[in-house]
Coordinates of C-alpha atoms in Angstrom, one line a residue:
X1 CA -17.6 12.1 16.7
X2 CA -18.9 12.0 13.1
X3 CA -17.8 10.5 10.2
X4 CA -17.8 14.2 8.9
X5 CA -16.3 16.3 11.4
X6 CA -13.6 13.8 11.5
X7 CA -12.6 14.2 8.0
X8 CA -13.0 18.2 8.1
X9 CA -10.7 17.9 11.4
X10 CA -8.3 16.2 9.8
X11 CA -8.1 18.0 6.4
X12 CA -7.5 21.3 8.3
X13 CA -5.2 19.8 10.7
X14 CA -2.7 18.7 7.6
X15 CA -1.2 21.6 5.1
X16 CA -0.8 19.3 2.2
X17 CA -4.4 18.5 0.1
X18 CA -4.9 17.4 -2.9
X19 CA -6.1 20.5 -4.7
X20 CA -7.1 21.8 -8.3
X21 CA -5.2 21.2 -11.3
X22 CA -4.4 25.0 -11.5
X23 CA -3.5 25.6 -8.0
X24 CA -1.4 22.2 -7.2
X25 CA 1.0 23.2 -10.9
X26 CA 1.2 26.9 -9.6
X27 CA 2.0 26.0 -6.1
X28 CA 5.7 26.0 -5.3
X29 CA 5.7 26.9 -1.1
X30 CA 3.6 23.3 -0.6
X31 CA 4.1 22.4 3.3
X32 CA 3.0 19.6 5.0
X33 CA 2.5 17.9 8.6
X34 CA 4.6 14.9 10.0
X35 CA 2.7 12.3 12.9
X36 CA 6.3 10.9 14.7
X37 CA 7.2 9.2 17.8
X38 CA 7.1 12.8 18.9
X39 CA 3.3 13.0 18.3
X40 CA 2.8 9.6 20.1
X41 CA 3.4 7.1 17.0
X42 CA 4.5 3.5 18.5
X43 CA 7.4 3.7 16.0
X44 CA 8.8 5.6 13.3
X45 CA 9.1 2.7 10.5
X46 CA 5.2 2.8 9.1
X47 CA 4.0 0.0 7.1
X48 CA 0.4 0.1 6.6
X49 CA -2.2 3.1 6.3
X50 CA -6.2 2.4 6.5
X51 CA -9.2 4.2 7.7
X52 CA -12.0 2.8 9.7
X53 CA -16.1 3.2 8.7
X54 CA -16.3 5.6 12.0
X55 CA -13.1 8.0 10.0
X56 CA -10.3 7.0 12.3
X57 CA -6.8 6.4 10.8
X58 CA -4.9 3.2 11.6
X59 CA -1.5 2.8 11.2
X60 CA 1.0 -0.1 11.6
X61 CA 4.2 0.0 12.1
X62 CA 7.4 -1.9 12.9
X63 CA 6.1 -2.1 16.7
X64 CA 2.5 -2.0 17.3
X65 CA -0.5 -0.4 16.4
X66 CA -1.8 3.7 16.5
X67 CA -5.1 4.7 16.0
X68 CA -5.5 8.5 15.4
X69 CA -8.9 10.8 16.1
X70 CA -7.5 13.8 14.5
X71 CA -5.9 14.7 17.8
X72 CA -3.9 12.8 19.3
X73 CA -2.5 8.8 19.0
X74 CA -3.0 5.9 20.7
X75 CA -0.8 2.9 20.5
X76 CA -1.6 -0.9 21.2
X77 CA 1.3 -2.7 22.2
X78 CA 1.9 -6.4 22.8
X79 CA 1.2 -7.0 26.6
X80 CA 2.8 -10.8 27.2
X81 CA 0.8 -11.3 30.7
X82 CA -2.8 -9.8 28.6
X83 CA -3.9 -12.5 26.1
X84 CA -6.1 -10.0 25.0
X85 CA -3.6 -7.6 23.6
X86 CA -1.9 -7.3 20.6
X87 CA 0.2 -10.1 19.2
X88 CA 2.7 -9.6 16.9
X89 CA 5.0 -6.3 17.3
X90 CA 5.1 -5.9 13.4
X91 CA 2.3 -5.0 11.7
X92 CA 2.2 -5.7 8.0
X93 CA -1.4 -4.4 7.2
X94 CA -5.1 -3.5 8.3
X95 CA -8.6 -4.1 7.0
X96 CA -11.9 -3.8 8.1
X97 CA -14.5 -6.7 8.4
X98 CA -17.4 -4.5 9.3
X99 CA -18.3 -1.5 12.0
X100 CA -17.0 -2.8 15.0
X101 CA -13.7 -5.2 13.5
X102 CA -10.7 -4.8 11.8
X103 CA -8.7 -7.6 10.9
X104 CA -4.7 -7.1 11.0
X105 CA -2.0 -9.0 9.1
X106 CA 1.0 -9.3 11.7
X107 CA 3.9 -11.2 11.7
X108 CA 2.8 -13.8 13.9
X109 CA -0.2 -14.1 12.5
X110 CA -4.1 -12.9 11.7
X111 CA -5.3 -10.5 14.7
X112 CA -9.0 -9.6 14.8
X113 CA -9.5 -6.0 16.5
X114 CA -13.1 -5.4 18.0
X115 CA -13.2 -1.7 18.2
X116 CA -16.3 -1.9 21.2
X117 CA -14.2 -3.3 24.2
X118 CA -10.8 -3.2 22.5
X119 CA -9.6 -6.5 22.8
X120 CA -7.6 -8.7 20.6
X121 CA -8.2 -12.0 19.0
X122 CA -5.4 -14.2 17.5
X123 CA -5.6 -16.7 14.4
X124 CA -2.5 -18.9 13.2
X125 CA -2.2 -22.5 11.3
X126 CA -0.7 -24.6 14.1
X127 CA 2.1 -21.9 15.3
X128 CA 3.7 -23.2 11.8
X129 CA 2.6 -20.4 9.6
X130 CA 2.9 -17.3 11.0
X131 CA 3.9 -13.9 8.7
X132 CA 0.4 -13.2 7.9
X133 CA -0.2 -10.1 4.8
X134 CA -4.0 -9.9 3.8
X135 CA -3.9 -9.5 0.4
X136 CA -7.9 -8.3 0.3
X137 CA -11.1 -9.1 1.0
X138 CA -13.6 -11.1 -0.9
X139 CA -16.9 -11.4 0.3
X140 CA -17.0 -13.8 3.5
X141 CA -13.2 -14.5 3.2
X142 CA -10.3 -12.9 3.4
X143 CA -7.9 -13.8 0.5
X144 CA -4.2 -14.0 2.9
X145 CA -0.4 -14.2 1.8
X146 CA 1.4 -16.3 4.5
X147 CA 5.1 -17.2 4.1
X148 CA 4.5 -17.0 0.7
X149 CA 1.8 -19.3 0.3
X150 CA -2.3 -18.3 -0.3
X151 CA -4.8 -19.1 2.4
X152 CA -8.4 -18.0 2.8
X153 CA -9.8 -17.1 5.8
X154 CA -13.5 -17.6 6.7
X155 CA -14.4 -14.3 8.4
X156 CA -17.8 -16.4 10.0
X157 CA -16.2 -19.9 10.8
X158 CA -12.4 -17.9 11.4
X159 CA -11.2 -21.1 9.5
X160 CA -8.1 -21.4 7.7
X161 CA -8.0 -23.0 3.8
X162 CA -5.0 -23.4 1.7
X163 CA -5.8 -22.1 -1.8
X164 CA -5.0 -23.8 -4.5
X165 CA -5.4 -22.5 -7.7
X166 CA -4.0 -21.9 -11.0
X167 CA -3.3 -18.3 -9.7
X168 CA -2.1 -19.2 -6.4
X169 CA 0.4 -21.1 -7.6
X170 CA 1.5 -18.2 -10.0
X171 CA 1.8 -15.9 -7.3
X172 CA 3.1 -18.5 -5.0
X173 CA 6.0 -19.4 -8.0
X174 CA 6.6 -15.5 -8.2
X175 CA 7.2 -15.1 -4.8
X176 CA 9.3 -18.4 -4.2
X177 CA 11.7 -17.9 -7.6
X178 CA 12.0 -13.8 -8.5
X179 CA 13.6 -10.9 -6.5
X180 CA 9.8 -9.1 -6.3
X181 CA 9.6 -6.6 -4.5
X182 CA 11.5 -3.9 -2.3
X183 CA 8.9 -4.2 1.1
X184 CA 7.0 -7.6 -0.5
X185 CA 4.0 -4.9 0.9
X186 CA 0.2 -5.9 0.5
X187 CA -0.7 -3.4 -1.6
X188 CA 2.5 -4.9 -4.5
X189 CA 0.7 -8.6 -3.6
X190 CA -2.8 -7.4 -4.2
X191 CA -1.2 -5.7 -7.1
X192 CA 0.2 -8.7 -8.7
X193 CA -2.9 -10.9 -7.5
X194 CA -5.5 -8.5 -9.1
X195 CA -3.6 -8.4 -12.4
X196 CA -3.1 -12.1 -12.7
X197 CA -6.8 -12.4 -12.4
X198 CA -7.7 -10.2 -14.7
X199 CA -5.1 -11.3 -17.1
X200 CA -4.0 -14.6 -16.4
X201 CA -2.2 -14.6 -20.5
X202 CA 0.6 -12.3 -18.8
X203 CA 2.0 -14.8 -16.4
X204 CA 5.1 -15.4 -18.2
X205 CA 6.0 -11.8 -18.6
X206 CA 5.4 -11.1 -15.5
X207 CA 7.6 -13.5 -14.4
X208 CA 10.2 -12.5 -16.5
X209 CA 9.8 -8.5 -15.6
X210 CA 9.9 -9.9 -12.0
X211 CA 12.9 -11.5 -12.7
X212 CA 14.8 -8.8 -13.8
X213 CA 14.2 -5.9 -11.7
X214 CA 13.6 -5.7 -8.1
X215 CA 10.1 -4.4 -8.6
X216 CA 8.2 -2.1 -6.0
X217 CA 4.8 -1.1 -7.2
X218 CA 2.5 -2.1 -10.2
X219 CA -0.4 -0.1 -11.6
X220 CA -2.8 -0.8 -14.5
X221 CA -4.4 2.1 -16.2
X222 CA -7.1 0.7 -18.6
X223 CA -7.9 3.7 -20.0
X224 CA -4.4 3.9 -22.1
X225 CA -3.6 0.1 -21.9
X226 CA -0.8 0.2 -20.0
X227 CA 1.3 -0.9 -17.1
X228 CA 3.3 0.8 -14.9
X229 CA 6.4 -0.7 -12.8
X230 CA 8.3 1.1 -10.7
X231 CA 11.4 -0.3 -9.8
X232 CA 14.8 0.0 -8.2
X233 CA 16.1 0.5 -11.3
X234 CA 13.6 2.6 -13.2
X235 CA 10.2 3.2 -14.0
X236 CA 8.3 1.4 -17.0
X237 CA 5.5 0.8 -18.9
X238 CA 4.3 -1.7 -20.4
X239 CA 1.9 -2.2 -23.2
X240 CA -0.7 -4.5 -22.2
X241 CA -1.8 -5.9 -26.2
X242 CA 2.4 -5.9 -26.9
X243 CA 3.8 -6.9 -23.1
X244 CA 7.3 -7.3 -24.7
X245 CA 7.3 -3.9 -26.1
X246 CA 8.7 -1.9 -22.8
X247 CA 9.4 1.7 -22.7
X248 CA 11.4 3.6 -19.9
X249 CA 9.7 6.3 -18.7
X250 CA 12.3 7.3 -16.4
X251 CA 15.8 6.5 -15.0
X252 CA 16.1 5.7 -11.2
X253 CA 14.8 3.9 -7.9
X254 CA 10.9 4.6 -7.3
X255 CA 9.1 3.0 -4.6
X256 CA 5.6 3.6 -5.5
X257 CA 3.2 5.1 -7.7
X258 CA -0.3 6.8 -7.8
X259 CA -2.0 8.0 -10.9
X260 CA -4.8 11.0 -10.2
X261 CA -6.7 12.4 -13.4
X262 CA -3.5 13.4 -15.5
X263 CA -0.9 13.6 -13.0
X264 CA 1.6 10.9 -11.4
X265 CA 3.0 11.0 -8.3
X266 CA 5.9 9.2 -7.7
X267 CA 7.6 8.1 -4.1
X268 CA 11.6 8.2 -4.1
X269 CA 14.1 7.4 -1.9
X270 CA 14.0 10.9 -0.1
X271 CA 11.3 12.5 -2.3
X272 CA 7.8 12.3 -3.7
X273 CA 7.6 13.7 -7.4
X274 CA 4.3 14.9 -8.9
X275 CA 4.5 14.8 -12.7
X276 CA 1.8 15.8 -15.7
X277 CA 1.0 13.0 -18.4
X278 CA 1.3 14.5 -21.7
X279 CA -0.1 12.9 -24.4
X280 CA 1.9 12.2 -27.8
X281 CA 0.8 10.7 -31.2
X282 CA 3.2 7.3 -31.0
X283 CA 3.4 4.2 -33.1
X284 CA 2.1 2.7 -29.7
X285 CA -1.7 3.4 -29.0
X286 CA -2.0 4.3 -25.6
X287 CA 2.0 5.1 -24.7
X288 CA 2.4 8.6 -22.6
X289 CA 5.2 10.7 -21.8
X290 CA 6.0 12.8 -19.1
X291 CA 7.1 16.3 -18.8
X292 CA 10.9 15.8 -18.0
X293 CA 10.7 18.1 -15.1
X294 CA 8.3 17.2 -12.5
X295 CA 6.1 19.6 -12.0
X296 CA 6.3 19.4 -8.4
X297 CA 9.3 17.7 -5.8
X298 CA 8.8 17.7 -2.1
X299 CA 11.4 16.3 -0.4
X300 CA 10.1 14.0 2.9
X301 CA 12.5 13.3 5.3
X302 CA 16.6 12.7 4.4
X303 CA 17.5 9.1 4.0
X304 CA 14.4 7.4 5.1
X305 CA 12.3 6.1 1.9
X306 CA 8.9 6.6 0.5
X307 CA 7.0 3.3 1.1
X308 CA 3.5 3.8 -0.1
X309 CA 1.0 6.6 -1.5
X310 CA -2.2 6.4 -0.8
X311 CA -5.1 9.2 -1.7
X312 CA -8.1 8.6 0.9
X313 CA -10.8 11.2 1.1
X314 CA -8.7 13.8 -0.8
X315 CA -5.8 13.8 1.7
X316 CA -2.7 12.2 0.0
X317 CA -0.7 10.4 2.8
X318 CA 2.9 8.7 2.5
X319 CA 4.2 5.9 4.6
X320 CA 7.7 6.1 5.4
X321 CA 10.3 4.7 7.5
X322 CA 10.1 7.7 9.8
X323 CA 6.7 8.9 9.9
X324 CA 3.6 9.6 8.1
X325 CA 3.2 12.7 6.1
X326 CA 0.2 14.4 4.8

């Protein structure tokens, strides 16, 4: 199967796409598609999203792994008399390495997935070390979260190293000392890693934002200067040339946030909320408002929360602690 037929396959198997400005406003009858333990997901709780070079969809969840053709799902389970299976039940994240492996974050360690004979390959520091979250990928390492400490990983020696930076030890401070975080997910560490790296001045204030609010997802727009947090107890932003000037964008728990052109979609407890960025002449350069209404509200699945938004190839796809909806 093609890269390409994979991707039309699965853009006219799922309802919801991401669509013209025009259309996606006017739109009110929006439906979408649900992959469950009824369509043969391994579990319902769903951490991580990724897709493969060949187009398949991976996702991890709270017991094993699923791989998805467009079709159907296949699951990978833990098999305790197979050391070639999984290990690890949870799966906190996937990447690839190149065309044939995929390198998974579980919480008994770093699993290496060769996609020709489907085996399994396990990577730990001395059984001590275990909850493994791969932050991203850097070249011929991979850049690794474990028990809230920062190891590389050589991807051609598959050698451990403990990091030990100025920024690692940020991070690892953050981690150690603030609330952080509703999931403490890879794509809030990567997040937080990316941002202290490209503006290492900020520490402090990111401390002390992390210190006050349970925070679930950061973005940085540079086109307006700004930072967004969403939070368990609101949404912010933050001015990145005046940090300690914060504005509240809007009241409430948010789990994550994706920023598309001039739209924002945001993933609540029950709902995800697309609203339009309008533009206003403040004393703030680069401060935005939204429309107070959100332009569109599609409400997932009752009590089970929005984890993660991700756009990949046009398709916009939700993690949550039921299924995956697209």
């Amino acid at each position: 199967m093609t890269k390409i037929f994979f991707r039309v396959r699965c853009i006219f198997t799922f309802i919801l796409l991401w669509v013209a400005d025009v259309a996606f406003t006017q739109y009110s009858g929006l439906s979408f598609k649900t992959i469950d333990v009824n369509s043969g997901l391994s579990q319902g709780d769903v951490r991580t999203i990724y897709q493969d070079r060949h187009g398949f969809m991976w996702f991890g969840t709270w017991d094993g792994l699923n791989k998805y053709d467009g079709f159907n799902v296949k699951t990978y389970k833990e098999q305790h008399n197979n050391p070639l299976s999984i290990q690890g039940q949870l799966i906190n994240n996937i990447i690839g390495i190149d065309e044939h492996f995929l390198a998974i974050g579980t919480l008994k360690g770093l699993i290496y997935f060769d996609e020709r004979d489907e085996t399994f390959r396990y990577y730990t520091i001395e059984n001590k070390i275990k909850n493994v979250r791969i932050v991203k990928s850097e070249g011929k390492e991979l850049i690794l979260m474990m028990d809230n400490f920062l190891f590389s990983f050589d991807i051609t020696k598959r050698k451990f190293s403990k990091i030990d930076t100025k920024i690692s030890r940020q991070l690892e401070d953050l981690f150690i000392t603030g609330k952080f975080g509703f999931n403490r997910s890879e794509k809030v560490i990567r997040n937080v890693y990316d941002f202290l790296i490209g503006y290492p001045e900020h520490f402090g204030n990111v401390k002390k934002v992390l210190s006050e609010y349970v925070v679930n997802d950061i973005l940085v727009d540079k086109k307006t200067n700004l930072i967004h947090v969403v939070t368990n107890s609101g949404y912010f932003t933050y001015n990145l040339k005046y940090f300690s000037q914060k504005k509240m964008v809007l009241p409430g728990s948010f789990k994550c946030i994706l920023m598309e052109n001039d739209r924002i979609l945001l993933g609540q407890r029950v709902k995800v909320c697309s609203y339009l960025i309008q533009n206003h002449n403040n004393k703030l350069p680069g401060i935005q408002v939204l429309k107070h209404k959100p332009i569109l509200s599609v409400e997932i699945i009752s009590y089970h929360c929005i984890l993660t938004i991700k756009k990949i190839f046009g398709v916009v796809w939700w993690e949550t602690e039921s299924a995956i909806a697209t």
